[in-house]
Coordinates of C-alpha atoms (C1' of nucleotides) in Angstrom, one line a residue:
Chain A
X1 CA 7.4 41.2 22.7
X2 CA 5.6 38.3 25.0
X3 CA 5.6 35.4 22.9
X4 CA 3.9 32.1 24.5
X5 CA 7.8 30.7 24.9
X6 CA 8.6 33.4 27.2
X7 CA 5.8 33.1 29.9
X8 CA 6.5 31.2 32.9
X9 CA 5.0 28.0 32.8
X10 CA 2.3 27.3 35.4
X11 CA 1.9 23.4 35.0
X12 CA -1.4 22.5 34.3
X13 CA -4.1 22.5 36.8
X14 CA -5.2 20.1 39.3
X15 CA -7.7 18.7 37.3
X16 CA -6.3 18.0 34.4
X17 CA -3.6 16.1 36.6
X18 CA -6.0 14.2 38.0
X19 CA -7.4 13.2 34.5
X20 CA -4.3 12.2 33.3
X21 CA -3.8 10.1 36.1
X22 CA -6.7 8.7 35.7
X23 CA -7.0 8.4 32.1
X24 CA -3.5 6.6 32.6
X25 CA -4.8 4.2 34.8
X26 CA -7.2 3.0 32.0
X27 CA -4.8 2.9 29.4
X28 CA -2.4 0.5 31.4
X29 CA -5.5 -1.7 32.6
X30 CA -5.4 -0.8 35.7
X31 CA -9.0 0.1 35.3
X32 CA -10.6 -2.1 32.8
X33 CA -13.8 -1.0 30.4
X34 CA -16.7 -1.6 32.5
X35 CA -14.9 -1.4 36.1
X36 CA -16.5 1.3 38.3
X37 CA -14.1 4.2 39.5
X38 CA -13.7 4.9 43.2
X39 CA -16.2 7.2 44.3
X40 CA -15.6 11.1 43.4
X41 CA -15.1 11.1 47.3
X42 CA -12.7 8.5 47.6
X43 CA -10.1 9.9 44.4
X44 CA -10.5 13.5 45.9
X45 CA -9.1 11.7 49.3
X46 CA -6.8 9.8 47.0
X47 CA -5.0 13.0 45.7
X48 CA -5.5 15.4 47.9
X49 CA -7.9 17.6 46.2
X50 CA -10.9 19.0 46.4
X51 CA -14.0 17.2 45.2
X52 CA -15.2 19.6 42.5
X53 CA -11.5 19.2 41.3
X54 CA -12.6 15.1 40.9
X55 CA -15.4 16.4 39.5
X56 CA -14.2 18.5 36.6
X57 CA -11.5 15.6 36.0
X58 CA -14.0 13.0 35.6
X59 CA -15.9 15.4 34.0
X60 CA -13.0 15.7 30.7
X61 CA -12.9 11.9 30.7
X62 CA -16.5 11.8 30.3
X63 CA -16.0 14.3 26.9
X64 CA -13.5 12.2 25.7
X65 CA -16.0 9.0 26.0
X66 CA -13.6 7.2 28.1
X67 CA -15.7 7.3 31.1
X68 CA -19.3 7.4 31.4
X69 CA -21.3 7.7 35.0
X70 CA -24.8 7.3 36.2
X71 CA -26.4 9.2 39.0
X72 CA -26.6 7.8 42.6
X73 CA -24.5 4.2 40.7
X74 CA -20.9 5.5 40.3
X75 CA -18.7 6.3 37.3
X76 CA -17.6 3.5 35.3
X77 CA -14.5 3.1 32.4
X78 CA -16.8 3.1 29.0
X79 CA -16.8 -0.1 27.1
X80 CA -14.0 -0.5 24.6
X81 CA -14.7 1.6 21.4
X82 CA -16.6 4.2 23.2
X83 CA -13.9 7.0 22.9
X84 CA -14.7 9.1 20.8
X85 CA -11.1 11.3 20.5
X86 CA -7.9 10.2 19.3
X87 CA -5.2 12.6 20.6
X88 CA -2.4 13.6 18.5
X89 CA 0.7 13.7 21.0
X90 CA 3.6 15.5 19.4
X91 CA 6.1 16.8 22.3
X92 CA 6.9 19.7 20.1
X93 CA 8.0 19.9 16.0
X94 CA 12.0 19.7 16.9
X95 CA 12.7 16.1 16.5
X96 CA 13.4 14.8 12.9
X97 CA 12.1 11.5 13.2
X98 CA 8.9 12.6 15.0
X99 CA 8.2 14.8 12.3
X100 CA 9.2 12.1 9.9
X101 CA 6.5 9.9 11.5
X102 CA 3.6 12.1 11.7
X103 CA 4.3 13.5 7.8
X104 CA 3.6 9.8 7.2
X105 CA 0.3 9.5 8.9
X106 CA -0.6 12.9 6.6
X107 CA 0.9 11.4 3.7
X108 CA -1.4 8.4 4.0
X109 CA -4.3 10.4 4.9
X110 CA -4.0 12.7 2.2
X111 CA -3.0 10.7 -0.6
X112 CA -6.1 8.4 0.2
X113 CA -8.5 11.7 0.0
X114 CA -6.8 12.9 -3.5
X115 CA -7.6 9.8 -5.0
X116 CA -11.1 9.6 -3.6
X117 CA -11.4 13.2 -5.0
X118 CA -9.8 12.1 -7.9
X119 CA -12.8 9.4 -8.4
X120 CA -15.5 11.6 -7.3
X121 CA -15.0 15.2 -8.4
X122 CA -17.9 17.4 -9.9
X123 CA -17.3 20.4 -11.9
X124 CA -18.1 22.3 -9.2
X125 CA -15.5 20.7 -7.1
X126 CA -12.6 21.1 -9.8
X127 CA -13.4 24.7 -10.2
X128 CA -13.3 25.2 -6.6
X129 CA -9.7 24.0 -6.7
X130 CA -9.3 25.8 -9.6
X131 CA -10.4 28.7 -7.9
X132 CA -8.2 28.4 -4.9
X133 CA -4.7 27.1 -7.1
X134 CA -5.2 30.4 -9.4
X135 CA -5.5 32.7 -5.8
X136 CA -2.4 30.7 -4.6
X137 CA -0.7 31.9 -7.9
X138 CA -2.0 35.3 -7.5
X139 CA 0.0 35.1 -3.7
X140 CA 3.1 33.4 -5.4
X141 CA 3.2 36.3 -7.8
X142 CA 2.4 38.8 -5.0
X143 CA 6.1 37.3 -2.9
X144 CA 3.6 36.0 -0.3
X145 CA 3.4 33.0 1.1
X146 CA 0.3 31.6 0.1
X147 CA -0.8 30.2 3.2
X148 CA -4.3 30.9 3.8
X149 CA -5.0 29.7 -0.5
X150 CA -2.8 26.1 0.4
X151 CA -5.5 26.0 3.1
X152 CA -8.2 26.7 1.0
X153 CA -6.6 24.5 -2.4
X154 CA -6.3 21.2 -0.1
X155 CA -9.7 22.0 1.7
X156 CA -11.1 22.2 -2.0
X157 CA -9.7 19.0 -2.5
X158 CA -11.0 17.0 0.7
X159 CA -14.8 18.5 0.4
X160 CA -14.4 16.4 -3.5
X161 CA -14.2 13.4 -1.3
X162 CA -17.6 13.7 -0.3
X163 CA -16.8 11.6 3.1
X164 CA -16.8 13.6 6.3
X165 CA -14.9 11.6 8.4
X166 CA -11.8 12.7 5.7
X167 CA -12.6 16.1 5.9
X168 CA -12.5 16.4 9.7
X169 CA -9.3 14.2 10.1
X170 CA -7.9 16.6 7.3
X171 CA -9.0 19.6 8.8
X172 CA -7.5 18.6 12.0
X173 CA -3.8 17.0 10.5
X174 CA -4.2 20.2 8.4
X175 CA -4.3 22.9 11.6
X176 CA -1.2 20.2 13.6
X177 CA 1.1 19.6 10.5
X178 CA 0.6 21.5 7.7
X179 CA 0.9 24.5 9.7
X180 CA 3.7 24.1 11.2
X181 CA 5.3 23.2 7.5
X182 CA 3.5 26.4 6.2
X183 CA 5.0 28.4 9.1
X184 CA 8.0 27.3 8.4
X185 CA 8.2 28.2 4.6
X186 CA 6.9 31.5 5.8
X187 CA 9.6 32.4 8.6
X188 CA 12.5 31.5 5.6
X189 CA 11.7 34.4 3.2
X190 CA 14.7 34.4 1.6
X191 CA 14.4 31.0 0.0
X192 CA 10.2 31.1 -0.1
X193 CA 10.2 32.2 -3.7
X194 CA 11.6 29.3 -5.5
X195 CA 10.3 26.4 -2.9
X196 CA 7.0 28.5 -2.9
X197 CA 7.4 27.2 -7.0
X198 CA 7.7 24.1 -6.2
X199 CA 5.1 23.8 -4.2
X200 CA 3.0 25.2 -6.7
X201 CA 4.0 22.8 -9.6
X202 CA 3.2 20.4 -7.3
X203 CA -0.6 21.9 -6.8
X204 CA -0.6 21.9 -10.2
X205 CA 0.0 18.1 -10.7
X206 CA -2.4 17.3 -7.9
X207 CA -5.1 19.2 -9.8
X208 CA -4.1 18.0 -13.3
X209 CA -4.9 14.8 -11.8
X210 CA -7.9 15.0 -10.6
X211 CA -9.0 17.3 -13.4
X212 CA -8.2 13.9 -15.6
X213 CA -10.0 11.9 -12.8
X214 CA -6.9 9.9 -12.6
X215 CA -6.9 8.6 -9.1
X216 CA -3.4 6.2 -9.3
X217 CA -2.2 9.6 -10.7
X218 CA -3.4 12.0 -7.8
X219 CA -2.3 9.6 -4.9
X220 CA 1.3 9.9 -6.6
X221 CA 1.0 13.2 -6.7
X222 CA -0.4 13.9 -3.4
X223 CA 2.2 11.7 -2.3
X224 CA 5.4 13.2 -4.0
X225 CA 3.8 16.5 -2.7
X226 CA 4.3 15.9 1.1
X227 CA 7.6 13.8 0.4
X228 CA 9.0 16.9 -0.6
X229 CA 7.2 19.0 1.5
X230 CA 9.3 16.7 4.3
X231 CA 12.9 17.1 2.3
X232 CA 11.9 21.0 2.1
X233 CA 11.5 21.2 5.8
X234 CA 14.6 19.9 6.4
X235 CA 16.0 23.0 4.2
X236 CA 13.6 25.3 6.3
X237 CA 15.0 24.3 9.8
X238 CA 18.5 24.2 8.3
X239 CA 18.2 28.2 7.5
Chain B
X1 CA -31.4 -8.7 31.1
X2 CA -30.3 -4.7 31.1
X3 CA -28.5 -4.0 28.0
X4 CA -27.4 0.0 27.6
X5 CA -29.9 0.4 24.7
X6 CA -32.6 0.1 27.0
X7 CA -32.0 2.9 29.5
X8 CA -33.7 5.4 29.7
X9 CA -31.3 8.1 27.5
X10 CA -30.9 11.1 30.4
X11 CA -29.0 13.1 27.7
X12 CA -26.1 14.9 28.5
X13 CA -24.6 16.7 31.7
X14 CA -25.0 20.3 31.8
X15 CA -20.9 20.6 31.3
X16 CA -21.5 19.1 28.7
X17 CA -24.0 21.0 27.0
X18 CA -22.3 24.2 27.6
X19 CA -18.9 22.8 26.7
X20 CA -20.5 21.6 22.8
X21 CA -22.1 24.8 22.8
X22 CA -19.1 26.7 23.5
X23 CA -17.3 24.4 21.2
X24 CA -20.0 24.8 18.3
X25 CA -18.9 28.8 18.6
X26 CA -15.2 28.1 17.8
X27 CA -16.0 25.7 15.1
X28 CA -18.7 28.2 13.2
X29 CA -15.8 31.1 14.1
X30 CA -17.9 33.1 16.0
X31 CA -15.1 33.0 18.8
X32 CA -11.7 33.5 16.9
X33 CA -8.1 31.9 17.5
X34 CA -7.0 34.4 20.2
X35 CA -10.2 35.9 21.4
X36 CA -11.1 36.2 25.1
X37 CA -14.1 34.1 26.1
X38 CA -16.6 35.4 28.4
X39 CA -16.5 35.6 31.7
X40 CA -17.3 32.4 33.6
X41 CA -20.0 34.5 35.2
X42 CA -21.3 36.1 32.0
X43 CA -21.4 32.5 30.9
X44 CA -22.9 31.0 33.8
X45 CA -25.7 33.9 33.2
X46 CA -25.9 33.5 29.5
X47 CA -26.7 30.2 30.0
X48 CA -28.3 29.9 33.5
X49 CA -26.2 27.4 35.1
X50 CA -24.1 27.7 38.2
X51 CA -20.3 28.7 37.8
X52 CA -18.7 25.6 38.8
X53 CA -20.9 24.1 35.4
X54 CA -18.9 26.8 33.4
X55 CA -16.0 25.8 35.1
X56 CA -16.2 22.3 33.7
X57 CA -17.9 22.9 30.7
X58 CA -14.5 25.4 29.7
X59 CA -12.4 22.5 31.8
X60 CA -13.6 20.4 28.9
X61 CA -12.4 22.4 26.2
X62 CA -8.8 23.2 27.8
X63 CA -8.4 19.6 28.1
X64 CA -9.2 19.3 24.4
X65 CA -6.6 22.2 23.9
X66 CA -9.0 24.5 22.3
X67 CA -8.9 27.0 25.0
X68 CA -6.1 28.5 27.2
X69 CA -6.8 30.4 30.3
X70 CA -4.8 32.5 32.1
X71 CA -5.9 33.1 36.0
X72 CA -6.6 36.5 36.3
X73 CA -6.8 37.5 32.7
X74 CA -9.0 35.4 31.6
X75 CA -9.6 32.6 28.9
X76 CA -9.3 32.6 25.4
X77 CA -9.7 30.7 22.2
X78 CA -6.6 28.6 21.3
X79 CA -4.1 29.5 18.2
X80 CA -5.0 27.3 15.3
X81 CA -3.4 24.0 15.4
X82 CA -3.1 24.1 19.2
X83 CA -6.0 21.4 19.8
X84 CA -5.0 17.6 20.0
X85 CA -7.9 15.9 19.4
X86 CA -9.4 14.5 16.6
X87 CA -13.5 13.5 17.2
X88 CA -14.5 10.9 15.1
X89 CA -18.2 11.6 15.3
X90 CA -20.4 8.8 14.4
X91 CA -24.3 8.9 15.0
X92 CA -24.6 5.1 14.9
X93 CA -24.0 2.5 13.3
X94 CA -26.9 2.3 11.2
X95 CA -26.9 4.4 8.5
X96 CA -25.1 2.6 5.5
X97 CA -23.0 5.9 4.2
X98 CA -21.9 6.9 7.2
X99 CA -20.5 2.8 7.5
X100 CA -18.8 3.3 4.3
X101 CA -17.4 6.6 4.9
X102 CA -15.9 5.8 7.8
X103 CA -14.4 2.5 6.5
X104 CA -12.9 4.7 4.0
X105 CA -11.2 6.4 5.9
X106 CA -10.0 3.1 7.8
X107 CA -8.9 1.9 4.1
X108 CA -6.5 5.1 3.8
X109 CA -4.8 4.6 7.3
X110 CA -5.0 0.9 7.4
X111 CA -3.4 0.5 3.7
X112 CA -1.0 2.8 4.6
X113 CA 0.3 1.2 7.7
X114 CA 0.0 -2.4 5.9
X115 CA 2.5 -0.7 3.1
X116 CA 4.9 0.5 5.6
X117 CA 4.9 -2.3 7.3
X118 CA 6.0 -4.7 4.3
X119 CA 8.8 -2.0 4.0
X120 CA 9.8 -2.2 7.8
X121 CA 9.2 -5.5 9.3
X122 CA 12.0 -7.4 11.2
X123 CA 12.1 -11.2 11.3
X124 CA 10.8 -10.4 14.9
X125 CA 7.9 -8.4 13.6
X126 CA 6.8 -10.8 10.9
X127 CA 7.1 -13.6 13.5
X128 CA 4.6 -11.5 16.0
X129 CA 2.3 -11.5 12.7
X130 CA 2.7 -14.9 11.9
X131 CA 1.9 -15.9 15.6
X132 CA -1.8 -13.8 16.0
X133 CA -2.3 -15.5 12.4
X134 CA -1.8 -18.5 13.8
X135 CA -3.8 -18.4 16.6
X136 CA -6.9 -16.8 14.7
X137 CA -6.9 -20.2 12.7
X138 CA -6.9 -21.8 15.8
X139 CA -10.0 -20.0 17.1
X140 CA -11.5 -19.9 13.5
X141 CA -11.0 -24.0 14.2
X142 CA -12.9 -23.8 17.8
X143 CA -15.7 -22.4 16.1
X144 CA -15.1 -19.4 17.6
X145 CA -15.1 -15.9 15.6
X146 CA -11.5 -15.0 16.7
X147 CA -12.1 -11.4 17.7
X148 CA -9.1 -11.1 20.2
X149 CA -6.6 -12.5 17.8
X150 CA -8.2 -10.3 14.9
X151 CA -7.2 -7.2 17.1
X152 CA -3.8 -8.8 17.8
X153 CA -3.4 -9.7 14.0
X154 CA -3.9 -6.2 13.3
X155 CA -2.3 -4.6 15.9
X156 CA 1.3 -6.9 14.8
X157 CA 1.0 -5.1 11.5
X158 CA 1.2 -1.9 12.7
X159 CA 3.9 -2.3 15.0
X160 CA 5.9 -3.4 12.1
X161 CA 5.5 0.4 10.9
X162 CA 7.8 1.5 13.9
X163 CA 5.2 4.9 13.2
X164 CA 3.5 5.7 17.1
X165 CA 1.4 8.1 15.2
X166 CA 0.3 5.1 12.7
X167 CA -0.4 2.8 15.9
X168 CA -2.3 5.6 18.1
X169 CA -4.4 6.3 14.9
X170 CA -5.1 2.9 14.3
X171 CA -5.7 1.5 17.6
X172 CA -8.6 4.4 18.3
X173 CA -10.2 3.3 14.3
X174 CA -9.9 -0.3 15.8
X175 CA -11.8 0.7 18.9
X176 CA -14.4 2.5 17.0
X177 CA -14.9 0.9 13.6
X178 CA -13.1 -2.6 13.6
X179 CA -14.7 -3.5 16.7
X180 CA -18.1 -2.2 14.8
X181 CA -17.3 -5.4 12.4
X182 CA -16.1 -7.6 14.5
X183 CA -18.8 -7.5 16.7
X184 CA -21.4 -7.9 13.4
X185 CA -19.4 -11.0 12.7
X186 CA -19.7 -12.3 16.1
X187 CA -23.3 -11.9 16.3
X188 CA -23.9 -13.9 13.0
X189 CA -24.1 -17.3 14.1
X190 CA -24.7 -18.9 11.4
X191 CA -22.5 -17.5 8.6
X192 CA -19.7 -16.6 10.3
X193 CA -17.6 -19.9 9.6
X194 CA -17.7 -19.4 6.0
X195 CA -17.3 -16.1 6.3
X196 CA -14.4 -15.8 9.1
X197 CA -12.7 -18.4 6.8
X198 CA -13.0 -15.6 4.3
X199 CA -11.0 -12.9 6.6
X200 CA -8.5 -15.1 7.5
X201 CA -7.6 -16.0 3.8
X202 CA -7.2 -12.1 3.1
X203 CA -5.1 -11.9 6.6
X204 CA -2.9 -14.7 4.9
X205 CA -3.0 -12.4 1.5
X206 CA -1.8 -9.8 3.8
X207 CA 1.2 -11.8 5.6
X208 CA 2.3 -13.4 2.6
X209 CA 2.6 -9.4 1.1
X210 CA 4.5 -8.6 4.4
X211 CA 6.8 -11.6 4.7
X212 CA 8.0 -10.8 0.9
X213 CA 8.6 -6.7 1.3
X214 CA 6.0 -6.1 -1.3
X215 CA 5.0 -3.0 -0.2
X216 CA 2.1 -2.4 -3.4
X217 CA 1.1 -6.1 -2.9
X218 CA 0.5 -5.1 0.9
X219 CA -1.4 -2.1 0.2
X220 CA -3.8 -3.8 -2.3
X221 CA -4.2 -6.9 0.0
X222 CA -4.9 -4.2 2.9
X223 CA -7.6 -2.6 0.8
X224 CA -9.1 -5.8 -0.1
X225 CA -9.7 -6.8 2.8
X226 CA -11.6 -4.0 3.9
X227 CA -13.3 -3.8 1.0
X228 CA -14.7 -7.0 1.9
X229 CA -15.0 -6.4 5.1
X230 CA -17.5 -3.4 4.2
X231 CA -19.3 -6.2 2.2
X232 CA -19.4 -8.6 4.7
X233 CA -21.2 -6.2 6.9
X234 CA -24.0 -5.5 4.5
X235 CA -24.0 -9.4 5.0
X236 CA -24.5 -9.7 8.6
X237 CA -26.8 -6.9 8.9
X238 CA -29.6 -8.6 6.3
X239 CA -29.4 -12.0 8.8
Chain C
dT1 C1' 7.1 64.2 30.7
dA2 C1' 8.3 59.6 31.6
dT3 C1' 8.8 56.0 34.7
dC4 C1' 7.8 53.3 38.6
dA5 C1' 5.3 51.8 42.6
dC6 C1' 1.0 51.0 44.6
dC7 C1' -3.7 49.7 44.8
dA8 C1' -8.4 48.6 43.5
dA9 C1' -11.3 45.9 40.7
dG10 C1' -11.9 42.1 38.2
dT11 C1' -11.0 37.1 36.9
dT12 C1' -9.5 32.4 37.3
dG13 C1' -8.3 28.4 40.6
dC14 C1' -9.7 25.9 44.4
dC15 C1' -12.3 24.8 48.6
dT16 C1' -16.4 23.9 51.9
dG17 C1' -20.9 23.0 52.5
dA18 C1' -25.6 22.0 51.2
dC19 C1' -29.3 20.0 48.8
dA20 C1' -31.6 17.5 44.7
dA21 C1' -31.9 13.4 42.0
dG22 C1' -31.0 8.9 41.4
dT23 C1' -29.1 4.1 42.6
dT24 C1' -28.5 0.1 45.5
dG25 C1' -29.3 -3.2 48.9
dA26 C1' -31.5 -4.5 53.0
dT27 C1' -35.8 -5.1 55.5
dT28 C1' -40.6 -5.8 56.0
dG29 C1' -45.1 -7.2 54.6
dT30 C1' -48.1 -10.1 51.9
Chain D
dA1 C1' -41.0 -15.8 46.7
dC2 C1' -42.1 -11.3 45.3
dA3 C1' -43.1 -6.4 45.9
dA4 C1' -42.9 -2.2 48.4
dT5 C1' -40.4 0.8 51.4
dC6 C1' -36.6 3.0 53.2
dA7 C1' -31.8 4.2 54.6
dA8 C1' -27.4 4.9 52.9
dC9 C1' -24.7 6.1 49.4
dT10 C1' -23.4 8.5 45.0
dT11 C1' -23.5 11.8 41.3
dG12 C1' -25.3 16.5 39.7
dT13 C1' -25.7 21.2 40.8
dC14 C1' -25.7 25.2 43.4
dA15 C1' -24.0 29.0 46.7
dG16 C1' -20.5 31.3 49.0
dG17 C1' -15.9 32.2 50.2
dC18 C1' -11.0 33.0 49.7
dA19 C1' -6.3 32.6 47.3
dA20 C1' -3.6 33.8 43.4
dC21 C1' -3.1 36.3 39.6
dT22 C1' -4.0 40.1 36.0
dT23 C1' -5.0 44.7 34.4
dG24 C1' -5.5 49.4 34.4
dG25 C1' -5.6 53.7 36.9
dT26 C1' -3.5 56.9 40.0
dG27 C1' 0.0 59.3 42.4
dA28 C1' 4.8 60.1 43.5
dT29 C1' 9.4 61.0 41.9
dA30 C1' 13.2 62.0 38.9

DNA sequence: TATCACCAAGTTGCCTGACAAGTTGATTGT
DNA sequence: ACAATCAACTTGTCAGGCAACTTGGTGATA
């Protein structure tokens, strides 16, 4: 079985050195918002590539909004606030207090989008979670997981925001964090059933919550959720 | 005087287009987690653009992590929760629900870090604070709008989380949505001592909630201020 | 029949060279 | 002093080529 782990790393490619140099040079200052890079000519002679290699560097900057460039005048750092990424750096999900940290960051996330759903839910929005927390118990009852219905429950429950910006910062902490928590409730089957329960009762408070439109209520529960969604993943990696 | 609103918008780089549109295709699940993209030439024909475009439009995407390419074998769509960027897409800063959506989502993240850091600051860290605070009163006292030591203010309080995923977050929200405000402030002439006297009595709300470990007090002083903050702008953009 | 070695075809990674489109600054003419 | 022109430069795109690698098929051997 060929599993990413096993293949020999091949280092990433020229360009996307050069980009991180480069992209590194503007986060220490070295090149400020406004400056004008050196020539596409001029960093290809600089690192010893290839000038469509410069290109294709500049060219991921550019996506990322840190750099912008005109035709025939040069390429030039973008003015402060013109990024349009923020990059979630997480060396790998084996260090405790990294983990620790970036729960946080979902835990305030989260727990601010259950009370906003809390405060703005339609019908239509708490049978949709409704919906998604019975298929969850259906997959409970089933000895699975559940992982695609958690998806779908805590989807349900960012759409009742009504705010976009919370749904696609969800969606993305969902697919970085809550995966890798999901994996790891699925890849310790012996103990899934009864933490699988807990999580569960813990759905069931976050809906109760917001069913009540309760929104104090369904930040504490959201909260309480992912704190011991953080103490169970500490039983997961210990098994 | 040639200000970046009045070029003339050449719209994006072919790369570009090709990279959204490729991007757009992963998004609406047309191209799966695992699939095998075209060929660069089959894209460079589907799209009648030269290969090296493909190369940077896909370039793009790697560097986004949503695609992984093998040389050889060609490239394919990421797993799920490989990509490490989060794209806070924002047309403008015109449309009011968009503003408050977004500031929303500030509220969660900011209030969040403002809690932790009541729970985690150091005499060092409350010191750092107390020192931007300090010197926004002193610009507030030039008659200037203090935008420098409003980033530094902020920027103190999330230190005091001793959270990097907290800080990255909130530096790229301060880029994009802070800076929004500030610069609104800075543009109001006029009203902008009365109201810059306001921000820097909810800044002192907030240090005083730091300095005594009230971590609920911090939250709710966090939350008023952007609260106001979202107020203030509906201010500045009648004048 | 199964396994291994070899090879051709295809694909990504990188390079060279060329030209189009646009910018900038210097020069010239009014 | 101002406007027009032009040369030099820079980014944007293309064409072509070769290196490095992958994949699948074929033939030889045990």
């Amino acid at each position: 079985m060929v599993s990413p782990s096993n293949l020999i790393d091949r280092g990433p490619s020229l360009a996307e050195v050069v980009a991180r140099r480069l992209s590194e040079d503007i986060a220490a200052g070295r090149l400020k918002p406004g400056e004008k890079l050196p020539t596409e000519q001029q960093i290809a002679e600089t690192f010893g590539v290839s000038r469509p290699i410069v290109r294709e560097a500049v060219g991921r900057l550019k996506h990322d909004g840190l750099v912008v460039s005109r035709q025939g005048a040069g390429a030039f750092v973008a003015e402060s606030g013109q990024a349009s990424v923020f990059r979630l750096q997480v060396a790998d999900f084996t260090d405790r207090d990294e983990i620790h940290g970036i729960i946080e960051l979902l835990m305030a996330v989260e727990s601010g989008a259950t009370e906003l759903a809390a405060m703005r839910r339609t019908d239509e929005d708490l049978a949709m979670i409704q919906t998604q927390l019975d298929a969850m118990q259906t997959s409970i009852d089933r000895g699975d997981p559940g992982v695609d219905e958690d998806v779908a429950f805590h989807r349900a429950i960012v759409e009742a925001t009504k705010n976009p910006f919370f749904r696609d910062l969800s969606d993305f902490l969902d697919r970085r964090v809550r995966a890798f928590i999901r994996a790891a409730r699925s890849n310790t089957a012996r103990r899934q059933g009864s933490l699988t329960r807990s999580v569960q009762e813990e759905h069931q408070a976050i809906f109760d919550a917001i069913r009540d439109k309760d929104a104090p209520r369904a930040r504490l529960a959201a909260e309480t959720h992912l704190r011991n969604a953080a103490d169970r993943l500490a039983v997961y990696q210990l098994s």
